[in-house]
Tab-separated table of N, CA and C in Angstrom:
chain	number	residue	atom	x	y	z
A	286	UNK	N	0.830	-1.183	0.000
A	286	UNK	CA	0.000	0.000	0.000
A	286	UNK	C	0.874	1.247	0.000
A	287	UNK	N	0.336	2.311	-0.462
A	287	UNK	CA	1.055	3.572	-0.563
A	287	UNK	C	0.702	4.455	0.628
A	288	UNK	N	1.689	4.751	1.463
A	288	UNK	CA	1.443	5.582	2.649
A	288	UNK	C	1.534	7.058	2.279
A	289	UNK	N	0.673	7.854	2.856
A	289	UNK	CA	0.694	9.301	2.647
A	289	UNK	C	1.648	9.895	3.683
A	290	UNK	N	2.620	10.690	3.248
A	290	UNK	CA	3.546	11.292	4.221
A	290	UNK	C	2.794	12.131	5.251
A	291	UNK	N	3.307	12.138	6.476
A	291	UNK	CA	2.654	12.848	7.575
A	291	UNK	C	2.473	14.328	7.265
A	292	UNK	N	3.467	14.946	6.626
A	292	UNK	CA	3.350	16.378	6.347
A	292	UNK	C	2.217	16.675	5.372
A	293	UNK	N	1.937	15.751	4.464
A	293	UNK	CA	0.828	15.927	3.526
A	293	UNK	C	-0.504	15.798	4.274
A	294	UNK	N	-0.596	14.785	5.125
A	294	UNK	CA	-1.816	14.593	5.915
A	294	UNK	C	-2.066	15.791	6.824
A	295	UNK	N	-1.004	16.299	7.452
A	295	UNK	CA	-1.141	17.454	8.346
A	295	UNK	C	-1.632	18.678	7.580
A	296	UNK	N	-1.067	18.908	6.413
A	296	UNK	CA	-1.487	20.057	5.594
A	296	UNK	C	-2.950	19.928	5.182
A	297	UNK	N	-3.370	18.726	4.825
A	297	UNK	CA	-4.764	18.502	4.441
A	297	UNK	C	-5.699	18.778	5.619
A	298	UNK	N	-5.337	18.262	6.792
A	298	UNK	CA	-6.165	18.503	7.977
A	298	UNK	C	-6.254	19.991	8.290
A	299	UNK	N	-5.140	20.700	8.148
A	299	UNK	CA	-5.170	22.139	8.406
A	299	UNK	C	-5.985	22.877	7.352
A	300	UNK	N	-5.959	22.411	6.116
A	300	UNK	CA	-6.817	22.996	5.085
A	300	UNK	C	-8.292	22.831	5.434
A	301	UNK	N	-8.610	21.774	6.166
A	301	UNK	CA	-9.987	21.506	6.571
A	301	UNK	C	-10.351	22.229	7.866
A	302	UNK	N	-9.420	22.995	8.437
A	302	UNK	CA	-9.743	23.800	9.612
A	302	UNK	C	-9.111	23.373	10.923
A	303	UNK	N	-8.428	22.235	10.945
A	303	UNK	CA	-7.743	21.815	12.176
A	303	UNK	C	-6.561	22.754	12.387
A	304	UNK	N	-6.390	23.251	13.596
A	304	UNK	CA	-5.291	24.185	13.842
A	304	UNK	C	-3.971	23.458	14.074
A	305	UNK	N	-3.910	22.657	15.110
A	305	UNK	CA	-2.682	21.945	15.467
A	305	UNK	C	-2.856	20.466	15.176
A	306	UNK	N	-1.884	19.872	14.503
A	306	UNK	CA	-1.974	18.471	14.104
A	306	UNK	C	-0.823	17.682	14.723
A	307	UNK	N	-1.163	16.539	15.305
A	307	UNK	CA	-0.171	15.599	15.814
A	307	UNK	C	-0.500	14.247	15.200
A	308	UNK	N	0.474	13.662	14.514
A	308	UNK	CA	0.267	12.369	13.873
A	308	UNK	C	1.248	11.381	14.474
A	309	UNK	N	0.713	10.330	15.112
A	309	UNK	CA	1.561	9.273	15.658
A	309	UNK	C	2.119	8.438	14.519
A	310	UNK	N	3.381	8.078	14.649
A	310	UNK	CA	4.051	7.294	13.618
A	310	UNK	C	4.644	6.002	14.175
A	311	UNK	N	4.058	5.490	15.244
A	311	UNK	CA	4.514	4.236	15.837
A	311	UNK	C	5.970	4.308	16.273
A	312	UNK	N	6.747	3.338	15.841
A	312	UNK	CA	8.163	3.247	16.224
A	312	UNK	C	8.996	4.405	15.676
A	313	UNK	N	8.419	5.189	14.776
A	313	UNK	CA	9.128	6.345	14.215
A	313	UNK	C	8.926	7.613	15.044
A	314	UNK	N	8.006	7.589	16.010
A	314	UNK	CA	7.742	8.775	16.822
A	314	UNK	C	6.463	9.453	16.396
A	315	UNK	N	6.551	10.748	16.092
A	315	UNK	CA	5.357	11.480	15.677
A	315	UNK	C	5.752	12.703	14.851
A	316	UNK	N	4.752	13.279	14.224
A	316	UNK	CA	4.925	14.499	13.445
A	316	UNK	C	3.986	15.537	14.034
A	317	UNK	N	4.513	16.719	14.327
A	317	UNK	CA	3.734	17.798	14.932
A	317	UNK	C	3.738	18.991	13.990
A	318	UNK	N	2.557	19.510	13.694
A	318	UNK	CA	2.426	20.684	12.819
A	318	UNK	C	1.523	21.696	13.510
A	319	UNK	N	2.138	22.675	14.222
A	319	UNK	CA	1.332	23.724	14.852
A	319	UNK	C	0.720	24.651	13.798
A	320	UNK	N	-0.349	25.308	14.162
A	320	UNK	CA	-0.976	26.278	13.270
A	320	UNK	C	0.015	27.387	12.939
A	321	UNK	N	0.173	27.669	11.668
A	321	UNK	CA	1.016	28.772	11.232
A	321	UNK	C	2.503	28.578	11.428
A	322	UNK	N	2.937	27.359	11.674
A	322	UNK	CA	4.362	27.097	11.889
A	322	UNK	C	4.791	25.860	11.109
A	323	UNK	N	6.080	25.727	10.980
A	323	UNK	CA	6.648	24.575	10.289
A	323	UNK	C	6.445	23.304	11.118
A	324	UNK	N	6.164	22.209	10.451
A	324	UNK	CA	6.019	20.927	11.125
A	324	UNK	C	7.376	20.335	11.473
A	325	UNK	N	7.382	19.438	12.449
A	325	UNK	CA	8.619	18.817	12.894
A	325	UNK	C	8.357	17.357	13.271
A	326	UNK	N	9.318	16.499	12.948
A	326	UNK	CA	9.258	15.103	13.367
A	326	UNK	C	9.943	14.985	14.720
A	327	UNK	N	9.335	14.254	15.630
A	327	UNK	CA	9.913	13.989	16.948
A	327	UNK	C	10.144	12.482	17.023
A	328	UNK	N	11.387	12.059	17.207
A	328	UNK	CA	11.681	10.626	17.188
A	328	UNK	C	11.161	9.891	18.421
A	329	UNK	N	10.881	8.619	18.222
A	329	UNK	CA	10.493	7.752	19.333
A	329	UNK	C	11.736	7.407	20.144
A	330	UNK	N	11.515	6.957	21.359
A	330	UNK	CA	12.595	6.432	22.188
A	330	UNK	C	12.755	4.963	21.835
A	331	UNK	N	13.968	4.533	21.603
A	331	UNK	CA	14.201	3.118	21.313
A	331	UNK	C	14.347	2.394	22.636
A	332	UNK	N	13.474	1.409	22.842
A	332	UNK	CA	13.423	0.711	24.115
A	332	UNK	C	12.933	-0.712	23.894
A	333	UNK	N	13.082	-1.533	24.908
A	333	UNK	CA	12.549	-2.892	24.847
A	333	UNK	C	11.026	-2.806	24.819
A	334	UNK	N	10.413	-3.670	24.013
A	334	UNK	CA	8.954	-3.661	23.885
A	334	UNK	C	8.408	-4.980	24.416
A	335	UNK	N	7.579	-4.886	25.466
A	335	UNK	CA	6.922	-6.070	26.000
A	335	UNK	C	5.507	-6.195	25.442
A	336	UNK	N	4.834	-5.051	25.235
A	336	UNK	CA	3.440	-5.053	24.796
A	336	UNK	C	3.079	-3.638	24.339
A	337	UNK	N	2.544	-3.506	23.148
A	337	UNK	CA	2.174	-2.174	22.655
A	337	UNK	C	0.737	-1.789	22.987
A	338	UNK	N	0.034	-2.657	23.698
A	338	UNK	CA	-1.321	-2.320	24.129
A	338	UNK	C	-1.261	-1.069	24.999
A	339	UNK	N	-2.030	-0.078	24.657
A	339	UNK	CA	-2.058	1.156	25.434
A	339	UNK	C	-1.028	2.186	25.009
A	340	UNK	N	-0.235	1.872	23.992
A	340	UNK	CA	0.802	2.821	23.558
A	340	UNK	C	0.193	4.143	23.097
A	341	UNK	N	-0.856	4.068	22.322
A	341	UNK	CA	-1.491	5.293	21.835
A	341	UNK	C	-2.149	6.086	22.943
A	342	UNK	N	-2.829	5.391	23.837
A	342	UNK	CA	-3.482	6.079	24.956
A	342	UNK	C	-2.447	6.743	25.860
A	343	UNK	N	-1.342	6.059	26.117
A	343	UNK	CA	-0.313	6.656	26.978
A	343	UNK	C	0.357	7.834	26.275
A	344	UNK	N	0.513	7.748	24.957
A	344	UNK	CA	1.050	8.866	24.190
A	344	UNK	C	0.150	10.093	24.349
A	345	UNK	N	-1.148	9.890	24.159
A	345	UNK	CA	-2.104	10.997	24.268
A	345	UNK	C	-2.103	11.571	25.680
A	346	UNK	N	-2.046	10.708	26.690
A	346	UNK	CA	-2.011	11.184	28.075
A	346	UNK	C	-0.777	12.062	28.305
A	347	UNK	N	0.366	11.617	27.801
A	347	UNK	CA	1.584	12.413	27.947
A	347	UNK	C	1.495	13.727	27.198
A	348	UNK	N	0.943	13.688	26.006
A	348	UNK	CA	0.807	14.908	25.210
A	348	UNK	C	-0.099	15.915	25.918
A	349	UNK	N	-1.229	15.441	26.396
A	349	UNK	CA	-2.166	16.343	27.072
A	349	UNK	C	-1.600	16.876	28.391
A	350	UNK	N	-0.782	16.079	29.066
A	350	UNK	CA	-0.123	16.573	30.285
A	350	UNK	C	0.746	17.780	29.951
A	351	UNK	N	1.422	17.733	28.826
A	351	UNK	CA	2.226	18.869	28.384
A	351	UNK	C	1.383	20.060	27.976
A	352	UNK	N	0.293	19.803	27.267
A	352	UNK	CA	-0.601	20.889	26.850
A	352	UNK	C	-1.152	21.619	28.078
A	353	UNK	N	-1.553	20.853	29.089
A	353	UNK	CA	-2.090	21.465	30.307
A	353	UNK	C	-1.048	22.299	31.046
A	354	UNK	N	0.222	21.981	30.824
A	354	UNK	CA	1.313	22.765	31.428
A	354	UNK	C	1.775	23.899	30.509
A	355	UNK	N	1.085	24.048	29.389
A	355	UNK	CA	1.360	25.114	28.410
A	355	UNK	C	2.750	25.014	27.773
A	356	UNK	N	3.224	23.767	27.602
A	356	UNK	CA	4.482	23.548	26.897
A	356	UNK	C	4.241	23.763	25.409
A	357	UNK	N	5.303	24.044	24.657
A	357	UNK	CA	5.129	24.111	23.208
A	357	UNK	C	4.868	22.692	22.702
A	358	UNK	N	4.295	22.607	21.518
A	358	UNK	CA	3.834	21.311	21.025
A	358	UNK	C	4.969	20.317	20.802
A	359	UNK	N	6.141	20.801	20.446
A	359	UNK	CA	7.271	19.882	20.263
A	359	UNK	C	7.663	19.254	21.601
A	360	UNK	N	7.661	20.049	22.656
A	360	UNK	CA	7.973	19.529	23.988
A	360	UNK	C	6.892	18.543	24.441
A	361	UNK	N	5.645	18.850	24.142
A	361	UNK	CA	4.549	17.929	24.453
A	361	UNK	C	4.759	16.589	23.746
A	362	UNK	N	5.174	16.653	22.489
A	362	UNK	CA	5.386	15.438	21.705
A	362	UNK	C	6.545	14.607	22.257
A	363	UNK	N	7.617	15.262	22.650
A	363	UNK	CA	8.741	14.535	23.231
A	363	UNK	C	8.358	13.845	24.522
A	364	UNK	N	7.572	14.532	25.349
A	364	UNK	CA	7.101	13.939	26.598
A	364	UNK	C	6.156	12.773	26.310
A	365	UNK	N	5.273	12.953	25.335
A	365	UNK	CA	4.337	11.891	24.959
A	365	UNK	C	5.084	10.641	24.494
A	366	UNK	N	6.127	10.826	23.704
A	366	UNK	CA	6.937	9.686	23.250
A	366	UNK	C	7.603	8.992	24.428
A	367	UNK	N	8.050	9.761	25.418
A	367	UNK	CA	8.678	9.177	26.604
A	367	UNK	C	7.669	8.350	27.401
A	368	UNK	N	6.479	8.898	27.613
A	368	UNK	CA	5.444	8.179	28.367
A	368	UNK	C	5.092	6.876	27.657
A	369	UNK	N	4.895	6.928	26.354
A	369	UNK	CA	4.566	5.718	25.601
A	369	UNK	C	5.708	4.703	25.655
A	370	UNK	N	6.943	5.171	25.542
A	370	UNK	CA	8.099	4.261	25.577
A	370	UNK	C	8.197	3.540	26.917
A	371	UNK	N	7.908	4.239	27.986
A	371	UNK	CA	7.941	3.598	29.304
A	371	UNK	C	6.796	2.600	29.456
A	372	UNK	N	5.613	2.951	28.951
A	372	UNK	CA	4.457	2.073	29.106
A	372	UNK	C	4.609	0.773	28.325
A	373	UNK	N	5.214	0.801	27.157
A	373	UNK	CA	5.312	-0.415	26.342
A	373	UNK	C	6.371	-1.391	26.851
A	374	UNK	N	7.091	-1.012	27.881
A	374	UNK	CA	8.089	-1.914	28.448
A	374	UNK	C	7.468	-2.970	29.359
A	375	UNK	N	6.192	-2.817	29.681
A	375	UNK	CA	5.489	-3.761	30.551
A	375	UNK	C	4.272	-4.321	29.824
A	376	UNK	N	3.819	-5.484	30.258
A	376	UNK	CA	2.637	-6.109	29.665
A	376	UNK	C	1.381	-5.439	30.204
A	377	UNK	N	0.450	-5.186	29.312
A	377	UNK	CA	-0.834	-4.595	29.689
A	377	UNK	C	-0.915	-3.137	29.283
A	378	UNK	N	-2.136	-2.658	29.206
A	378	UNK	CA	-2.370	-1.292	28.717
A	378	UNK	C	-1.834	-0.224	29.652
A	379	UNK	N	-1.812	-0.501	30.951
A	379	UNK	CA	-1.385	0.520	31.906
A	379	UNK	C	-0.289	0.051	32.850
A	380	UNK	N	0.203	-1.155	32.665
A	380	UNK	CA	1.196	-1.716	33.579
A	380	UNK	C	2.480	-0.929	33.682
A	381	UNK	N	2.828	-0.236	32.615
A	381	UNK	CA	4.068	0.529	32.625
A	381	UNK	C	3.880	2.029	32.678
A	382	UNK	N	2.651	2.490	32.942
A	382	UNK	CA	2.425	3.939	32.988
A	382	UNK	C	3.284	4.559	34.083
A	383	UNK	N	4.138	5.497	33.696
A	383	UNK	CA	5.044	6.083	34.672
A	383	UNK	C	4.399	7.227	35.454
A	384	UNK	N	5.030	7.583	36.537
A	384	UNK	CA	4.653	8.825	37.211
A	384	UNK	C	5.136	9.973	36.339
A	385	UNK	N	4.625	11.150	36.582
A	385	UNK	CA	5.069	12.325	35.841
A	385	UNK	C	6.578	12.505	36.022
A	386	UNK	N	7.045	12.368	37.253
A	386	UNK	CA	8.466	12.572	37.547
A	386	UNK	C	9.345	11.566	36.821
A	387	UNK	N	8.905	10.295	36.777
A	387	UNK	CA	9.689	9.256	36.078
A	387	UNK	C	9.740	9.553	34.580
A	388	UNK	N	8.646	9.988	34.008
A	388	UNK	CA	8.619	10.295	32.578
A	388	UNK	C	9.525	11.480	32.255
A	389	UNK	N	9.519	12.499	33.114
A	389	UNK	CA	10.410	13.654	32.915
A	389	UNK	C	11.869	13.205	32.973
A	390	UNK	N	12.178	12.391	33.956
A	390	UNK	CA	13.561	11.894	34.113
A	390	UNK	C	13.988	11.105	32.872
A	391	UNK	N	13.109	10.241	32.381
A	391	UNK	CA	13.400	9.441	31.198
A	391	UNK	C	13.580	10.333	29.973
A	392	UNK	N	12.656	11.268	29.789
A	392	UNK	CA	12.728	12.169	28.630
A	392	UNK	C	13.995	13.016	28.673
A	393	UNK	N	14.344	13.498	29.827
A	393	UNK	CA	15.507	14.367	29.945
A	393	UNK	C	16.825	13.645	29.735
A	394	UNK	N	16.765	12.334	29.657
A	394	UNK	CA	17.965	11.574	29.316
A	394	UNK	C	18.328	11.716	27.849
A	395	UNK	N	17.434	12.317	27.068
A	395	UNK	CA	17.651	12.529	25.634
A	395	UNK	C	17.333	13.967	25.296
A	396	UNK	N	18.189	14.601	24.560
A	396	UNK	CA	17.934	15.958	24.090
A	396	UNK	C	17.144	15.885	22.800
A	397	UNK	N	16.150	16.761	22.666
A	397	UNK	CA	15.360	16.813	21.415
A	397	UNK	C	15.977	17.783	20.447
């Protein structure tokens, strides 16, 4: 099958009125396109994978935690990738969900 590049999908969504676009890319991380700004790819954390159940939900939880703290969208995406990477190291949808402090510590081990 032919995959549509994330930047094309983001542009289409913004043409339809969506302001900020975040597209999960699985093991590749995500693509973030804020309204009126250039889009950026944020890489995933490479880690051992026990179970990907809940990876998307944990990503969204991490992203929204950043939004609620008024972080820029790239920082939100990096935190979201960290939360998801920690969660997939354990079996089950929530078995590996980290505390906020643990996720910050993990994320800060890598510069974006």
